[in-house]
Structure formats: structure tokens, C-alpha cells
PDB file of C-alpha atoms in Angstrom:
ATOM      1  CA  UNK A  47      21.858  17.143   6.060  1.00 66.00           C
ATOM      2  CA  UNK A  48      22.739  17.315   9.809  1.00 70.00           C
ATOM      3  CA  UNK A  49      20.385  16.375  12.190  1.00 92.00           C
ATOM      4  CA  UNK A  50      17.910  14.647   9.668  1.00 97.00           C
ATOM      5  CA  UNK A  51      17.867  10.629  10.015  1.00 98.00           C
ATOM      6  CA  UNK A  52      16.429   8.814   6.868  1.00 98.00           C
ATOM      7  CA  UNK A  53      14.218   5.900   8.821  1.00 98.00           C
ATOM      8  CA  UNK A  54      12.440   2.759   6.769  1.00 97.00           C
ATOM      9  CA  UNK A  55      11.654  -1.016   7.498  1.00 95.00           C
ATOM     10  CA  UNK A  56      11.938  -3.253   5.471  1.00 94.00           C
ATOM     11  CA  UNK A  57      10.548  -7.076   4.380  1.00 89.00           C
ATOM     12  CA  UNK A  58      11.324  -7.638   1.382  1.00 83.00           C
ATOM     13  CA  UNK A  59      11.834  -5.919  -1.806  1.00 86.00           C
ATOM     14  CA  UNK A  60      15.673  -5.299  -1.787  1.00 89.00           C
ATOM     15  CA  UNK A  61      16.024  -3.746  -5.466  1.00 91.00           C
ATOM     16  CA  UNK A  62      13.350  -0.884  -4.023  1.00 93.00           C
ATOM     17  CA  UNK A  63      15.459  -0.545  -1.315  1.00 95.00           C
ATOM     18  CA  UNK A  64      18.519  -0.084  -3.371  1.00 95.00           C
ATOM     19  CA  UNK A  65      16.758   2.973  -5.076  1.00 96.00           C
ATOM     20  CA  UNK A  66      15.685   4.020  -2.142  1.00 97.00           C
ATOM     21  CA  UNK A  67      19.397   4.679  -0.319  1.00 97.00           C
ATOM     22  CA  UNK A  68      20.974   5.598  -3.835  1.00 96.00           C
ATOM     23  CA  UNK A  69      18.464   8.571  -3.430  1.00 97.00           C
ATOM     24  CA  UNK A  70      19.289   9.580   0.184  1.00 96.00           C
ATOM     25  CA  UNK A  71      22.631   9.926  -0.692  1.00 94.00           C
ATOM     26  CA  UNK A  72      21.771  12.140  -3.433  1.00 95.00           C
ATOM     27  CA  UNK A  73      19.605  14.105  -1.341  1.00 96.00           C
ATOM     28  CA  UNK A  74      22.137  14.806   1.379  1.00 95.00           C
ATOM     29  CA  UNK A  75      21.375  12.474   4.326  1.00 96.00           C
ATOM     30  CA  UNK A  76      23.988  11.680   6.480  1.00 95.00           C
ATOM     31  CA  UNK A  77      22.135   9.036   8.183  1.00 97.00           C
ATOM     32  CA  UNK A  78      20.239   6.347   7.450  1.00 98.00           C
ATOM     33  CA  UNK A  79      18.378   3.371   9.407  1.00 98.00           C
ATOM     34  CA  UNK A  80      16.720   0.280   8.247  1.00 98.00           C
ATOM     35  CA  UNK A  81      14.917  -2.017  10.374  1.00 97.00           C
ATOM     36  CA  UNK A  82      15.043  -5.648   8.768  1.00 96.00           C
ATOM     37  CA  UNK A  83      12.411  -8.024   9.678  1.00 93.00           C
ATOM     38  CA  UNK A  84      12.212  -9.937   6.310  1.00 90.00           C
ATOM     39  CA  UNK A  85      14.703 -12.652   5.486  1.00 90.00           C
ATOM     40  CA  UNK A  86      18.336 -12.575   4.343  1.00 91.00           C
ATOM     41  CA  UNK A  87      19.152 -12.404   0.638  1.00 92.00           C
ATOM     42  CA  UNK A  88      22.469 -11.794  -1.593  1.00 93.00           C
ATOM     43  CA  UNK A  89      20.958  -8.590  -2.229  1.00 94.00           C
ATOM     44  CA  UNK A  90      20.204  -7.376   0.797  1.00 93.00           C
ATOM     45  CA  UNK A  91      23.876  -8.455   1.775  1.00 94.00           C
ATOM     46  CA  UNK A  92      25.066  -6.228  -1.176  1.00 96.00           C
ATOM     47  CA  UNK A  93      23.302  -3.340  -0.248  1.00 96.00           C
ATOM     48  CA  UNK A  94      24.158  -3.413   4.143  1.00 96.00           C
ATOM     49  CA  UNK A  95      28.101  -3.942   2.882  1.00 96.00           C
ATOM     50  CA  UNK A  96      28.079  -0.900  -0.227  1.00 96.00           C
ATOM     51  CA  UNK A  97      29.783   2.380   0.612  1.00 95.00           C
ATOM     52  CA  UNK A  98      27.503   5.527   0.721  1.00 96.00           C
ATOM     53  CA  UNK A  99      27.632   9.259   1.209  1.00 96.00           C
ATOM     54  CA  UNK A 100      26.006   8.833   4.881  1.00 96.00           C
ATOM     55  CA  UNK A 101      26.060   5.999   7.548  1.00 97.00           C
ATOM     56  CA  UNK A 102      24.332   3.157   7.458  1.00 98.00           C
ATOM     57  CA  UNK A 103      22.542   1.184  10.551  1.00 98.00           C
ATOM     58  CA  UNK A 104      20.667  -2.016   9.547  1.00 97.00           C
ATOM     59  CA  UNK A 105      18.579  -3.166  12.750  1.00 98.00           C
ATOM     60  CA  UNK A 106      18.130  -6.872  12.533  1.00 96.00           C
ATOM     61  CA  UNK A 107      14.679  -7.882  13.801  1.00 96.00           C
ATOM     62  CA  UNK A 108      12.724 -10.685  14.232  1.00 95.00           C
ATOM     63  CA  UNK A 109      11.503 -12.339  11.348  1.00 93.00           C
ATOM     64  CA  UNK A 110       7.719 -10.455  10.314  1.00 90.00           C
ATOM     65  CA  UNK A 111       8.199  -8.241  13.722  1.00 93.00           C
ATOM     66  CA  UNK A 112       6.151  -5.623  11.971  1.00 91.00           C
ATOM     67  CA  UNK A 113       5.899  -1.955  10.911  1.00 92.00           C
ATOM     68  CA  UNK A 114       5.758  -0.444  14.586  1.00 94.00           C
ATOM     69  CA  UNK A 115       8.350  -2.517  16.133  1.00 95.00           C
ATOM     70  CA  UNK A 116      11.200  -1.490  13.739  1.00 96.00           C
ATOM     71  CA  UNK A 117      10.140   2.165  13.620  1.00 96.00           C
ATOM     72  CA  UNK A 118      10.415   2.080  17.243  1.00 97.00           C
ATOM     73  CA  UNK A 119      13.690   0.344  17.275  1.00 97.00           C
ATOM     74  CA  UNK A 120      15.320   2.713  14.588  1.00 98.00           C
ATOM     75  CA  UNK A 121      13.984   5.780  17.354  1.00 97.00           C
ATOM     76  CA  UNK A 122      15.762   4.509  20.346  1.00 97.00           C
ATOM     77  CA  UNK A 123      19.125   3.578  18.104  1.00 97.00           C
ATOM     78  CA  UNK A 124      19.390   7.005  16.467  1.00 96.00           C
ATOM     79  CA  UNK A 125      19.530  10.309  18.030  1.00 94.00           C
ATOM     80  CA  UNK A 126      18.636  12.703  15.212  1.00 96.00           C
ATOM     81  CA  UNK A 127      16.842  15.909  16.116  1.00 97.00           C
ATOM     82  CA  UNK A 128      14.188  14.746  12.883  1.00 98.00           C
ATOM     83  CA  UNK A 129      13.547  11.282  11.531  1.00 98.00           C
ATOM     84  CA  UNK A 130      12.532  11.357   7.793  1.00 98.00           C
ATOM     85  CA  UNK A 131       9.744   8.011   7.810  1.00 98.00           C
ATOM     86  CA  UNK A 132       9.838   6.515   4.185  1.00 98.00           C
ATOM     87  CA  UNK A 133       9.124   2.813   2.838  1.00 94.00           C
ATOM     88  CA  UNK A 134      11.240   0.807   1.067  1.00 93.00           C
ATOM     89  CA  UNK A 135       9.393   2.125  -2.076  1.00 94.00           C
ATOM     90  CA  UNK A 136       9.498   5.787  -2.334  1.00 96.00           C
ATOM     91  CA  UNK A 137      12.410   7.592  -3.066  1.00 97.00           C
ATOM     92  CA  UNK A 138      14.071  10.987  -1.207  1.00 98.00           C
ATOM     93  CA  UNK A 139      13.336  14.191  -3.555  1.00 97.00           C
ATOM     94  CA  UNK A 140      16.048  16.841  -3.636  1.00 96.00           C
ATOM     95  CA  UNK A 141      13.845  19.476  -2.032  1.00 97.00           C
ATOM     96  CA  UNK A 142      13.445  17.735   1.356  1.00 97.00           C
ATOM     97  CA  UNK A 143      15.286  19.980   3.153  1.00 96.00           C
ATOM     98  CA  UNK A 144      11.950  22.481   2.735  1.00 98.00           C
ATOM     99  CA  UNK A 145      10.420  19.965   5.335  1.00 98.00           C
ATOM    100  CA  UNK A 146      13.631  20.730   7.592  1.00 97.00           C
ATOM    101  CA  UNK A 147      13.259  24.690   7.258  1.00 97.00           C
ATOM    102  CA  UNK A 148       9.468  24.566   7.741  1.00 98.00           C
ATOM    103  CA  UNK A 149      10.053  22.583  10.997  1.00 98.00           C
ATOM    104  CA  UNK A 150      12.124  24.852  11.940  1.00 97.00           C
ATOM    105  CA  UNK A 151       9.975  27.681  11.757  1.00 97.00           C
ATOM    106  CA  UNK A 152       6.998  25.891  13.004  1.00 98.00           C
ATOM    107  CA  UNK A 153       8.203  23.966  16.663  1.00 97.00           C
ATOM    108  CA  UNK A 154       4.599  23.469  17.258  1.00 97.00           C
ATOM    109  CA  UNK A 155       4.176  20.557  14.025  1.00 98.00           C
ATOM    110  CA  UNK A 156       5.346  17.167  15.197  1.00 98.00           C
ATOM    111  CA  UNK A 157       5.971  16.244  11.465  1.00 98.00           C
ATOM    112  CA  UNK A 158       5.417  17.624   8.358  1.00 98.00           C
ATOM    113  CA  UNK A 159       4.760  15.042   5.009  1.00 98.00           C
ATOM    114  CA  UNK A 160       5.358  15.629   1.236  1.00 98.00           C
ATOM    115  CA  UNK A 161       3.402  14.286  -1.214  1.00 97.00           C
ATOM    116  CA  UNK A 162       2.891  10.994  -3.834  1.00 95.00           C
ATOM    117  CA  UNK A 163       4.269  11.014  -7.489  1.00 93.00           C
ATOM    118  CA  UNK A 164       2.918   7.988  -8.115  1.00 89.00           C
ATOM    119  CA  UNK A 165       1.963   6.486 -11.726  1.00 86.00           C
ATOM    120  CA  UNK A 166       2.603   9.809 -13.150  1.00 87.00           C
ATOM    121  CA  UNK A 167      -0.140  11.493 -11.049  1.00 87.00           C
ATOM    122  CA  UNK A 168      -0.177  13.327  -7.159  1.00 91.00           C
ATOM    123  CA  UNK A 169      -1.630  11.763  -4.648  1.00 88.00           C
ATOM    124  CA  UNK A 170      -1.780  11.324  -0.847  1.00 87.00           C
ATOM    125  CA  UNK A 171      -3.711  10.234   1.847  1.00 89.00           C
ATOM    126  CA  UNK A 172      -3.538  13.547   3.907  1.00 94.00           C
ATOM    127  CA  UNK A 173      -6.792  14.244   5.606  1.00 95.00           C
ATOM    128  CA  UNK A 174      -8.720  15.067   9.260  1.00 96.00           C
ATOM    129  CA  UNK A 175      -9.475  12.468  11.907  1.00 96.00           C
ATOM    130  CA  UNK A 176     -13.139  13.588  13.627  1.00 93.00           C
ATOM    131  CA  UNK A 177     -15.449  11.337  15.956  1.00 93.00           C
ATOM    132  CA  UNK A 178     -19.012  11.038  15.522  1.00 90.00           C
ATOM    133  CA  UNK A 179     -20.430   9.392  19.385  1.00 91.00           C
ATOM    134  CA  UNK A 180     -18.012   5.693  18.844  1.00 93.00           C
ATOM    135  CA  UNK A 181     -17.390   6.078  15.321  1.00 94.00           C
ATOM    136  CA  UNK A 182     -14.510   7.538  14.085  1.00 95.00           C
ATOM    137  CA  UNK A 183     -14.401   9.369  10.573  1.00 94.00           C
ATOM    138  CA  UNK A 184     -11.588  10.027   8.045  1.00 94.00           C
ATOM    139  CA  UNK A 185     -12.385  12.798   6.070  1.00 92.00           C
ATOM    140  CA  UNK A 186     -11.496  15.900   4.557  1.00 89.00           C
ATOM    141  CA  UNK A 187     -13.859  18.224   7.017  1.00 78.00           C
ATOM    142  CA  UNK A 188     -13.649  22.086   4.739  1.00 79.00           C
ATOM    143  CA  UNK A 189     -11.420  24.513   2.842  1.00 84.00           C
ATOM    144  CA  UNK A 190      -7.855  24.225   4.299  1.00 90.00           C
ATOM    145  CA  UNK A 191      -6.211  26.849   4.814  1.00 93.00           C
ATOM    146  CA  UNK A 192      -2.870  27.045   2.950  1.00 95.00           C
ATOM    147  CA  UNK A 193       0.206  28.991   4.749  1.00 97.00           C
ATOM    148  CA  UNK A 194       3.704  30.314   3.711  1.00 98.00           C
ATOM    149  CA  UNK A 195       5.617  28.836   5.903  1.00 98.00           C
ATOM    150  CA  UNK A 196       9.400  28.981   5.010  1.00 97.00           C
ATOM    151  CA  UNK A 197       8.658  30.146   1.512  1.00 97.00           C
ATOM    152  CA  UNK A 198       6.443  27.012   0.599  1.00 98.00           C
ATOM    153  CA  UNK A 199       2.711  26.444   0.868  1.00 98.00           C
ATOM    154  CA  UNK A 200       2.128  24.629   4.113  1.00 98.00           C
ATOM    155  CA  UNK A 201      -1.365  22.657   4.802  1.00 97.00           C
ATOM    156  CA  UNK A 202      -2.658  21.426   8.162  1.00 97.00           C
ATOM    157  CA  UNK A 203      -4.218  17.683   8.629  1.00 97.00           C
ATOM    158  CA  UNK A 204      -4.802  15.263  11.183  1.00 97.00           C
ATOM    159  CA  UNK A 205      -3.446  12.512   9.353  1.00 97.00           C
ATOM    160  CA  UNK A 206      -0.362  12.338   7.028  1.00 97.00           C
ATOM    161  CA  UNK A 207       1.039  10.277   3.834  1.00 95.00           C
ATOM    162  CA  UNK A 208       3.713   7.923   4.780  1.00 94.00           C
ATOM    163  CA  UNK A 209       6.601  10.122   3.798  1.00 97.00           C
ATOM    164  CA  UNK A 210       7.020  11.830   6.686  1.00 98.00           C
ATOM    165  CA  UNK A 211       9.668  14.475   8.646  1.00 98.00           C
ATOM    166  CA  UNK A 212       8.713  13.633  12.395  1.00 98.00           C
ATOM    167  CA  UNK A 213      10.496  15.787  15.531  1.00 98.00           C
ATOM    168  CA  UNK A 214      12.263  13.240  18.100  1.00 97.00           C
ATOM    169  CA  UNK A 215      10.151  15.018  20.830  1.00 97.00           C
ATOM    170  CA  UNK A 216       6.766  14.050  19.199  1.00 98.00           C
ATOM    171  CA  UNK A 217       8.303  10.568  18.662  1.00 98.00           C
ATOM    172  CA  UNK A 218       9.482  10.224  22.368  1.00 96.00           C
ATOM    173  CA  UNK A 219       6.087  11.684  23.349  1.00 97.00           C
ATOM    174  CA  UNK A 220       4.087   9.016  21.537  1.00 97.00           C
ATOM    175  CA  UNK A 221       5.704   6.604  19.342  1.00 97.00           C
ATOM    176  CA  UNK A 222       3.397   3.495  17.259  1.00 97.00           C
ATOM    177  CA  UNK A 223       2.415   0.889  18.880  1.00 96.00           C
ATOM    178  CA  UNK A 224       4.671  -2.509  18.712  1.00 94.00           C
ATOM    179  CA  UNK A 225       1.363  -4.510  18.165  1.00 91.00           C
ATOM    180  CA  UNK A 226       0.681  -3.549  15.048  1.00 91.00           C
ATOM    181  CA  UNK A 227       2.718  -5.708  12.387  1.00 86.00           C
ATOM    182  CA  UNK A 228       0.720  -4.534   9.230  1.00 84.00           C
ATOM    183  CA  UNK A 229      -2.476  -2.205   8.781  1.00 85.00           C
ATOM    184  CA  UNK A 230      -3.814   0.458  10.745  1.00 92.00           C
ATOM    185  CA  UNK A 231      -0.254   1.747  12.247  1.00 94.00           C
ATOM    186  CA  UNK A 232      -0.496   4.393  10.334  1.00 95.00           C
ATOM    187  CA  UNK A 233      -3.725   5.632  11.528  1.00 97.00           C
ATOM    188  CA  UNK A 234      -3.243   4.305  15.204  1.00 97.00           C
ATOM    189  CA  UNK A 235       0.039   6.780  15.735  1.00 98.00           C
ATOM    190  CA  UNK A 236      -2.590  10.047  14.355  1.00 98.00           C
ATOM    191  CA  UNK A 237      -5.201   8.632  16.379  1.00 98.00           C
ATOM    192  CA  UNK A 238      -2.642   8.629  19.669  1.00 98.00           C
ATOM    193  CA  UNK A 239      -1.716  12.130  18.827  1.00 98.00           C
ATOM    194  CA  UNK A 240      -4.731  13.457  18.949  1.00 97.00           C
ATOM    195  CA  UNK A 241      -5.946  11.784  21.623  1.00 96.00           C
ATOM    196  CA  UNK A 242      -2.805  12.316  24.238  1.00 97.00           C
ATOM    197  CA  UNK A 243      -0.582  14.903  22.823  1.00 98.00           C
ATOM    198  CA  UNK A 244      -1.117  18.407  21.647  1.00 97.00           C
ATOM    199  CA  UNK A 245       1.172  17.913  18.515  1.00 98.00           C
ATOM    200  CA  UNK A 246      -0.259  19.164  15.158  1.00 98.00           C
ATOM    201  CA  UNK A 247       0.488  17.939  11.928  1.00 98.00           C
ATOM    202  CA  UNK A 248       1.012  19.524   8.546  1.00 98.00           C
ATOM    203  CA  UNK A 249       1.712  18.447   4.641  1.00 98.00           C
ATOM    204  CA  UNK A 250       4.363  20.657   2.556  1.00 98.00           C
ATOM    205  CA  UNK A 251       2.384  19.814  -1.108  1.00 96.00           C
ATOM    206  CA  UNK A 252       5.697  21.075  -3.404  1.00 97.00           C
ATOM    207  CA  UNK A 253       7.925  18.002  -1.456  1.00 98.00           C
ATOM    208  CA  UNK A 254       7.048  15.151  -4.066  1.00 97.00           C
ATOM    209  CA  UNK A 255       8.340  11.257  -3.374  1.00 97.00           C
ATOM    210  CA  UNK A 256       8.461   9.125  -6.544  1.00 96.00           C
ATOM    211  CA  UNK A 257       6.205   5.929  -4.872  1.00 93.00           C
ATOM    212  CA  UNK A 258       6.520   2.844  -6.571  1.00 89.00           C
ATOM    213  CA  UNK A 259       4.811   0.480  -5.172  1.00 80.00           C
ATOM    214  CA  UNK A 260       4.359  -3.405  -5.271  1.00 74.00           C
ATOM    215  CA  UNK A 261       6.451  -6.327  -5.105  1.00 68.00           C
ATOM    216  CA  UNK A 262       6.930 -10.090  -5.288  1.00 70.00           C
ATOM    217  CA  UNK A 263       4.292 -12.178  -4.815  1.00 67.00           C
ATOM    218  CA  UNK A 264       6.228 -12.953  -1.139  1.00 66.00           C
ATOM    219  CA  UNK A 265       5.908  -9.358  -0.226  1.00 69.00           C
ATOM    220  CA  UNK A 266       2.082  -8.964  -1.654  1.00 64.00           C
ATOM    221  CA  UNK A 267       1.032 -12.471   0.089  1.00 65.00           C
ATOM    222  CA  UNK A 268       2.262 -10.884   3.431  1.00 66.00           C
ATOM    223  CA  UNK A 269       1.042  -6.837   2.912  1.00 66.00           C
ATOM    224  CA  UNK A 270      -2.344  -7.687   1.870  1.00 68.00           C
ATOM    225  CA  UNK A 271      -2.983 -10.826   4.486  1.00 75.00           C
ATOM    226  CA  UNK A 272      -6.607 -11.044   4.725  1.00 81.00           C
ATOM    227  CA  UNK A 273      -6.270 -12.661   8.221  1.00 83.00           C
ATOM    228  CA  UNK A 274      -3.706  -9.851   9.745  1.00 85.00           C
ATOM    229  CA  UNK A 275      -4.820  -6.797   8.005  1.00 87.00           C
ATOM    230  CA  UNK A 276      -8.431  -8.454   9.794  1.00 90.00           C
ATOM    231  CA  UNK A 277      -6.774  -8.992  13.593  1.00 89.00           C
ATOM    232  CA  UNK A 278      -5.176  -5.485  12.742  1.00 91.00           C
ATOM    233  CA  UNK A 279      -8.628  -3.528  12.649  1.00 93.00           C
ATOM    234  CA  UNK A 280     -10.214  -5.338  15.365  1.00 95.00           C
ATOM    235  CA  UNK A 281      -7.120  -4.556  17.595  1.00 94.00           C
ATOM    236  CA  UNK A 282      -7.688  -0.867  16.851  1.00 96.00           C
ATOM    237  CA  UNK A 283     -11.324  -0.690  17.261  1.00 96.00           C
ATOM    238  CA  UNK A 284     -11.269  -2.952  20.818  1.00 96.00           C
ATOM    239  CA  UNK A 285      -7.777  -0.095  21.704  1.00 97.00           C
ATOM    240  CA  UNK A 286      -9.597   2.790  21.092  1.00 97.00           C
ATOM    241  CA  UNK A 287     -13.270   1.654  22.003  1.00 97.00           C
ATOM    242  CA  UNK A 288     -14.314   2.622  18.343  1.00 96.00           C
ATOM    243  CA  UNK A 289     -17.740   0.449  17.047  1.00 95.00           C
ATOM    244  CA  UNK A 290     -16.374   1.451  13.744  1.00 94.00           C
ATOM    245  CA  UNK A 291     -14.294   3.317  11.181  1.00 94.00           C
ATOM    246  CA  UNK A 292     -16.176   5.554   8.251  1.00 92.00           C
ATOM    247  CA  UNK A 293     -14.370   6.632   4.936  1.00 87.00           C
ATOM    248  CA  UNK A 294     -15.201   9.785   3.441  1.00 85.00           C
ATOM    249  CA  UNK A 295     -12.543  11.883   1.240  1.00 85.00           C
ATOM    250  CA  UNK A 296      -9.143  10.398   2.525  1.00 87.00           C
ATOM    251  CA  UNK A 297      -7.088  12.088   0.072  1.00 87.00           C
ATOM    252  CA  UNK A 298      -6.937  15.869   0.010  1.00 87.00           C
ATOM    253  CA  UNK A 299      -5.954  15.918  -3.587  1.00 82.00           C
ATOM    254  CA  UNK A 300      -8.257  14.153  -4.730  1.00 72.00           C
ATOM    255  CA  UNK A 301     -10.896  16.684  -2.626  1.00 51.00           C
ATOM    256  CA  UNK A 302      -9.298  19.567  -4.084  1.00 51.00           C
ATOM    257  CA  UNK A 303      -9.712  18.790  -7.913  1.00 49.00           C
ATOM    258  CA  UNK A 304     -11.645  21.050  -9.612  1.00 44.00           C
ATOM    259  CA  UNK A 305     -12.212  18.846 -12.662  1.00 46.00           C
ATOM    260  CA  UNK A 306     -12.230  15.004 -13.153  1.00 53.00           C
ATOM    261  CA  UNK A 307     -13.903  11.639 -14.611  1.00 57.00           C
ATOM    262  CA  UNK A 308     -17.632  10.578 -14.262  1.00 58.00           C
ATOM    263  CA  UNK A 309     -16.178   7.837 -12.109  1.00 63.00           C
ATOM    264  CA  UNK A 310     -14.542  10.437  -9.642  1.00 61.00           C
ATOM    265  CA  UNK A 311     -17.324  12.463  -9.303  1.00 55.00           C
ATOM    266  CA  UNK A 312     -19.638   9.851  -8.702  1.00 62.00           C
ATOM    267  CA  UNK A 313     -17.709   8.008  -6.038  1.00 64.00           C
ATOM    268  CA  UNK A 314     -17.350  11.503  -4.067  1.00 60.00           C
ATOM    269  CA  UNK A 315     -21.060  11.983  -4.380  1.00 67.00           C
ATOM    270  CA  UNK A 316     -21.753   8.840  -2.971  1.00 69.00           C
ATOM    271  CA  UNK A 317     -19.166   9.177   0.442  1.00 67.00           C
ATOM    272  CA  UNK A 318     -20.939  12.629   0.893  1.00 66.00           C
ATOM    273  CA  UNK A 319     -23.962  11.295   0.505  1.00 71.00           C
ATOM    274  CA  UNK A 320     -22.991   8.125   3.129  1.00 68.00           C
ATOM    275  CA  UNK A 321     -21.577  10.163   5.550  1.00 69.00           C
ATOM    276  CA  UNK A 322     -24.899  12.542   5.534  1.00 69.00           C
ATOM    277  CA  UNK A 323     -26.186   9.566   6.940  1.00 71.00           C
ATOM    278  CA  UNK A 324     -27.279   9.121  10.569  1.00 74.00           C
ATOM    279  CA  UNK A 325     -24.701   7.573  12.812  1.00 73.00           C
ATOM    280  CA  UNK A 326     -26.820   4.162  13.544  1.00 73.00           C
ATOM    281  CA  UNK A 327     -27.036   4.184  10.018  1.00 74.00           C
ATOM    282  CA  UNK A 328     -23.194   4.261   8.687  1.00 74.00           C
ATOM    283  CA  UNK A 329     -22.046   2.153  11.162  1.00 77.00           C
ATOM    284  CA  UNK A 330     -24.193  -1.276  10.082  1.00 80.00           C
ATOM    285  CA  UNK A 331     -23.456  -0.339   6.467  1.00 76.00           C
ATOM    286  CA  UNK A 332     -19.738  -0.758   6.839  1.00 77.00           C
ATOM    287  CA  UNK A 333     -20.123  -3.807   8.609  1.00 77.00           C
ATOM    288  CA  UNK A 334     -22.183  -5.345   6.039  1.00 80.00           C
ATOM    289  CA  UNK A 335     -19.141  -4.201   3.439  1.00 76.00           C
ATOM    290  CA  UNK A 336     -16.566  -5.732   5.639  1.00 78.00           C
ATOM    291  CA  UNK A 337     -18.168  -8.899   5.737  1.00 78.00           C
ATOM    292  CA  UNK A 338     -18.517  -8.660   2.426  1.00 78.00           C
ATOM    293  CA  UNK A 339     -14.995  -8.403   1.989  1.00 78.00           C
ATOM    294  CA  UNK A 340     -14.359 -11.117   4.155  1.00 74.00           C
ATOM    295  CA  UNK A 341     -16.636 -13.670   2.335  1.00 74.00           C
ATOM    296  CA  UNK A 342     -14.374 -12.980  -0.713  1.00 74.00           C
ATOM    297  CA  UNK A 343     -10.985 -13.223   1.253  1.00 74.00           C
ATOM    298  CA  UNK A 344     -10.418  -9.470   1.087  1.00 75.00           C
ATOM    299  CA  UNK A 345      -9.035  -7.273   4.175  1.00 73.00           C
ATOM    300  CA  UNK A 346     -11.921  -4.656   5.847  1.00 77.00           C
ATOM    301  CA  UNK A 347     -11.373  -1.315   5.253  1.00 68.00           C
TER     302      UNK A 347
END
């Protein structure tokens, strides 16, 4: 697939990462970058010296450099017209060239995202990105609109899933932000966008990525760091002068289901019902969870 650069970065988890490449190649790539800021294994030496259907660049990085240095590194090394953003734990479906075609025919989208197959269900985190005075909300605002764009459904958001088709000139625009080593990178490249670009964003829901997450207890000691996923929120909020992030419906699939458990229904009554709230009222409520959360050694949210 010419002009389509398969881009991940990587800690740990080299048998994920094996899966990962084995489906690139099936899907067609003919590139493929990996940013490596976890130590050295025989594995990981297996993998970087295998032959595959495309070429491979490793980036060697500084031990725990984080998410948004080696993204950034793999965009100034490569110089593909689109850079497909995975992690080490999803894997490339055979349909990605949709993302290509609807890029194509829509120059204005600085990326377009599949979805999750995940646990035998789909799911993403696709949703809109709204401010309320200094708080800013993540929530699914109405009814989206759904286009045919390139003879699949197309569906715009403010803030995509992680598996992600992203145009150099958005990248070159407004890349992520090297501070950010783990947590809130994500949302502090859609927050940028929308703040200092005029880049939309879109999710194609028929591209599916197998997700399976985890890893060893190595990789899950460093992902869900109390301490840095901590630092990582307060850096955003102090960045973008926010007193606070609110959580309504983050996942459009979720929003969108017609049917589902008690459980589900009661937990989306109760975000609509918190962010009907006033303002002065959400904002001291989420504190009081987060230090919650951080009395029992758990990251904010």
C-alpha cells in the first residue's frame, strides 16, 4: 500500500508486536516504523532481524521516553503521505485501505480511525471534545450524522480511537507533545487540533482492529503508574488552563445502543444526569473522585 506508513511504539510486549507486523504484511503495508523505548530482549532481536513483505525501521529511544516522543520521531524519519497510528496490541484488518480511499476523497479530515474488536464485542472511544467556562467535557454531544464517503459509512468526532490513518500535513501542523510519556497524549493531540488547527476528524465504523490488550506485569506496572498517569493530568490541566476534565459518554458505541444491561443503562443515566449539573457543581465532584482514587493508589480519570 504506497504511501501508507504503519507507525507504533513500543515498551514491552514483543509477542503482541510480532502479531502485530505479521498482520501489516498481510494487509499490504510497505512500511513500517517502531519506536523502541522499552528494553532489549531475544525477542525483540528476532522480530527487528525477520524478513517481511515491507521495510522495517526500528527507532531506538531512550529507555521509558514515552508515547509522544517516539510518535514524533517515527514522523520526522518517514515520509509517507499517511501514517497508520496503532499499538503494539491491535492488529491491521484487511479493509484498511477504506481509510486510504476515504482520505482521499475527504482532504479536509486530518485522520480518519476504525474501530475496536475487542473481547468479542465493538468498541471505541470516539466522541466530541466541548468546553463548559474552564472545564472541558468529553462527550457524545447529539445524533451524528453518518456519510457515504467512498462507499463506507463515515462519522465525524472530535476525538478518535487509537487506530488511526493521520495525513503528514495534519501531523506537521500539530504533532503530540514530547512531554507526555503515558496518559492524556491521546486527548492532548485532539485538544491541540481543535484549539490551533482547522483539521476535522472522522471514524470509518466497518474498519475493525482485533485489540488485545494487556501484558506482563512489567508492562502493566509502567501503563497504569499511579504517580505518572497523576503528573500526566496535572500537566494537561496547568497546559491548557483547564480546572478540570468531565466524563460523559466517551464511547459512541456504547451511546448508540439501542438495547443493553441494567448496569449500562444505569451508568448512562447517571453521566447524563452529572453532566446536567451546574458547572461549580461537576467540577468539585470529580475532584473529590480523584482523590478518591488517589487514597487507594489508583490514577485520576
Amino acid at each position: 500500500m504506497t504511501d501508507v506508513a504503519l507507525a507504533t511504539k513500543v515498551f514491552s510486549r514483543a509477542d503482541k508486536l510480532g502479531e502485530l507486523l505479521n498482520s501489516a504484511g498481510a494487509a499490504g503495508l510497505d512500511a513500517v516504523y517502531v519506536a523502541d523505548d522499552g528494553e532489549p530482549s531475544d525477542r525483540k532481536d528476532e522480530l527487528y532481524a525477520a524478513e517481511y513483505p515491507f521495510d522495517l525501521t526500528v527507532l531506538d529511544l531512550p529507555y521509558d521516553a514515552g508515547l509522544g516522543r517516539g510518535r514524533n520521531r517515527i514522523v520526522e524519519a518517514s515520509d509517507a503521505e499517511y501514517l497508520l497510528v496503532v499499538d503494539s496490541d491491535h492488529r491491521v484488518p484487511g479493509n484498511v485501505d477504506t481509510l486510504v480511499a476515504q482520505a482521499e476523497a475527504r482532504p479536509d479530515l486530518g485522520g480518519i480511525s476504525g474501530l475496536l474488536y475487542e473481547d468479542g464485542k465493538i468498541r471505541g472511544t470516539c466522541h466530541d471534545l466541548h468546553e463548559r467556562g474552564d472545564l472541558l467535557v468529553r462527550d457524545v454531544r447529539e445524533d451524528k450524522k453518518v456519510e457515504l464517503v467512498a462507499g463506507a459509512p463515515l462519522v465525524e468526532f472530535d476525538f478518535l480511537p487509537n487506530v488511526v490513518l493521520l495525513r503528514r500535513e495534519c501531523l506537521e501542523e500539530q504533532a503530540w507533545d514530547d512531554e507526555y510519556v503515558i496518559g492524556k497524549e491521546h486527548l492532548d493531540f485532539y485538544v491541540a487540533h481543535a484549539e490551533r488547527t482547522d483539521w476535522e476528524f472522522a471514524v470509518s465504523p466497518t474498519v475493525l482492529f482485533d485489540h488485545r490488550p494487556g501484558g506482563d506485569e512489567g508492562y502493566v506496572s509502567n501503563r497504569e503508574s499511579a504517580a505518572k498517569l497523576e503528573h500526566s493530568k496535572e500537566y494537561f490541566l496547568e497546559k491548557w488552563d483547564y480546572r478540570q476534565v468531565l466524563l460523559g459518554q466517551t464511547d459512541w458505541t456504547d451511546a448508540t445502543r439501542r438495547q443493553g444491561t441494567t448496569d449500562h443503562l444505569v451508568e448512562w443515566g447517571i453521566k447524563r444526569a452529572f453532566l446536567s449539573l451546574p458547572p461549580a457543581v461537576q467540577a468539585p465532584l470529580m475532584d473529590a473522585r480523584d482523590a478518591v482514587r488517589r487514597r487507594r493508589n489508583r490514577p485520576p480519570l
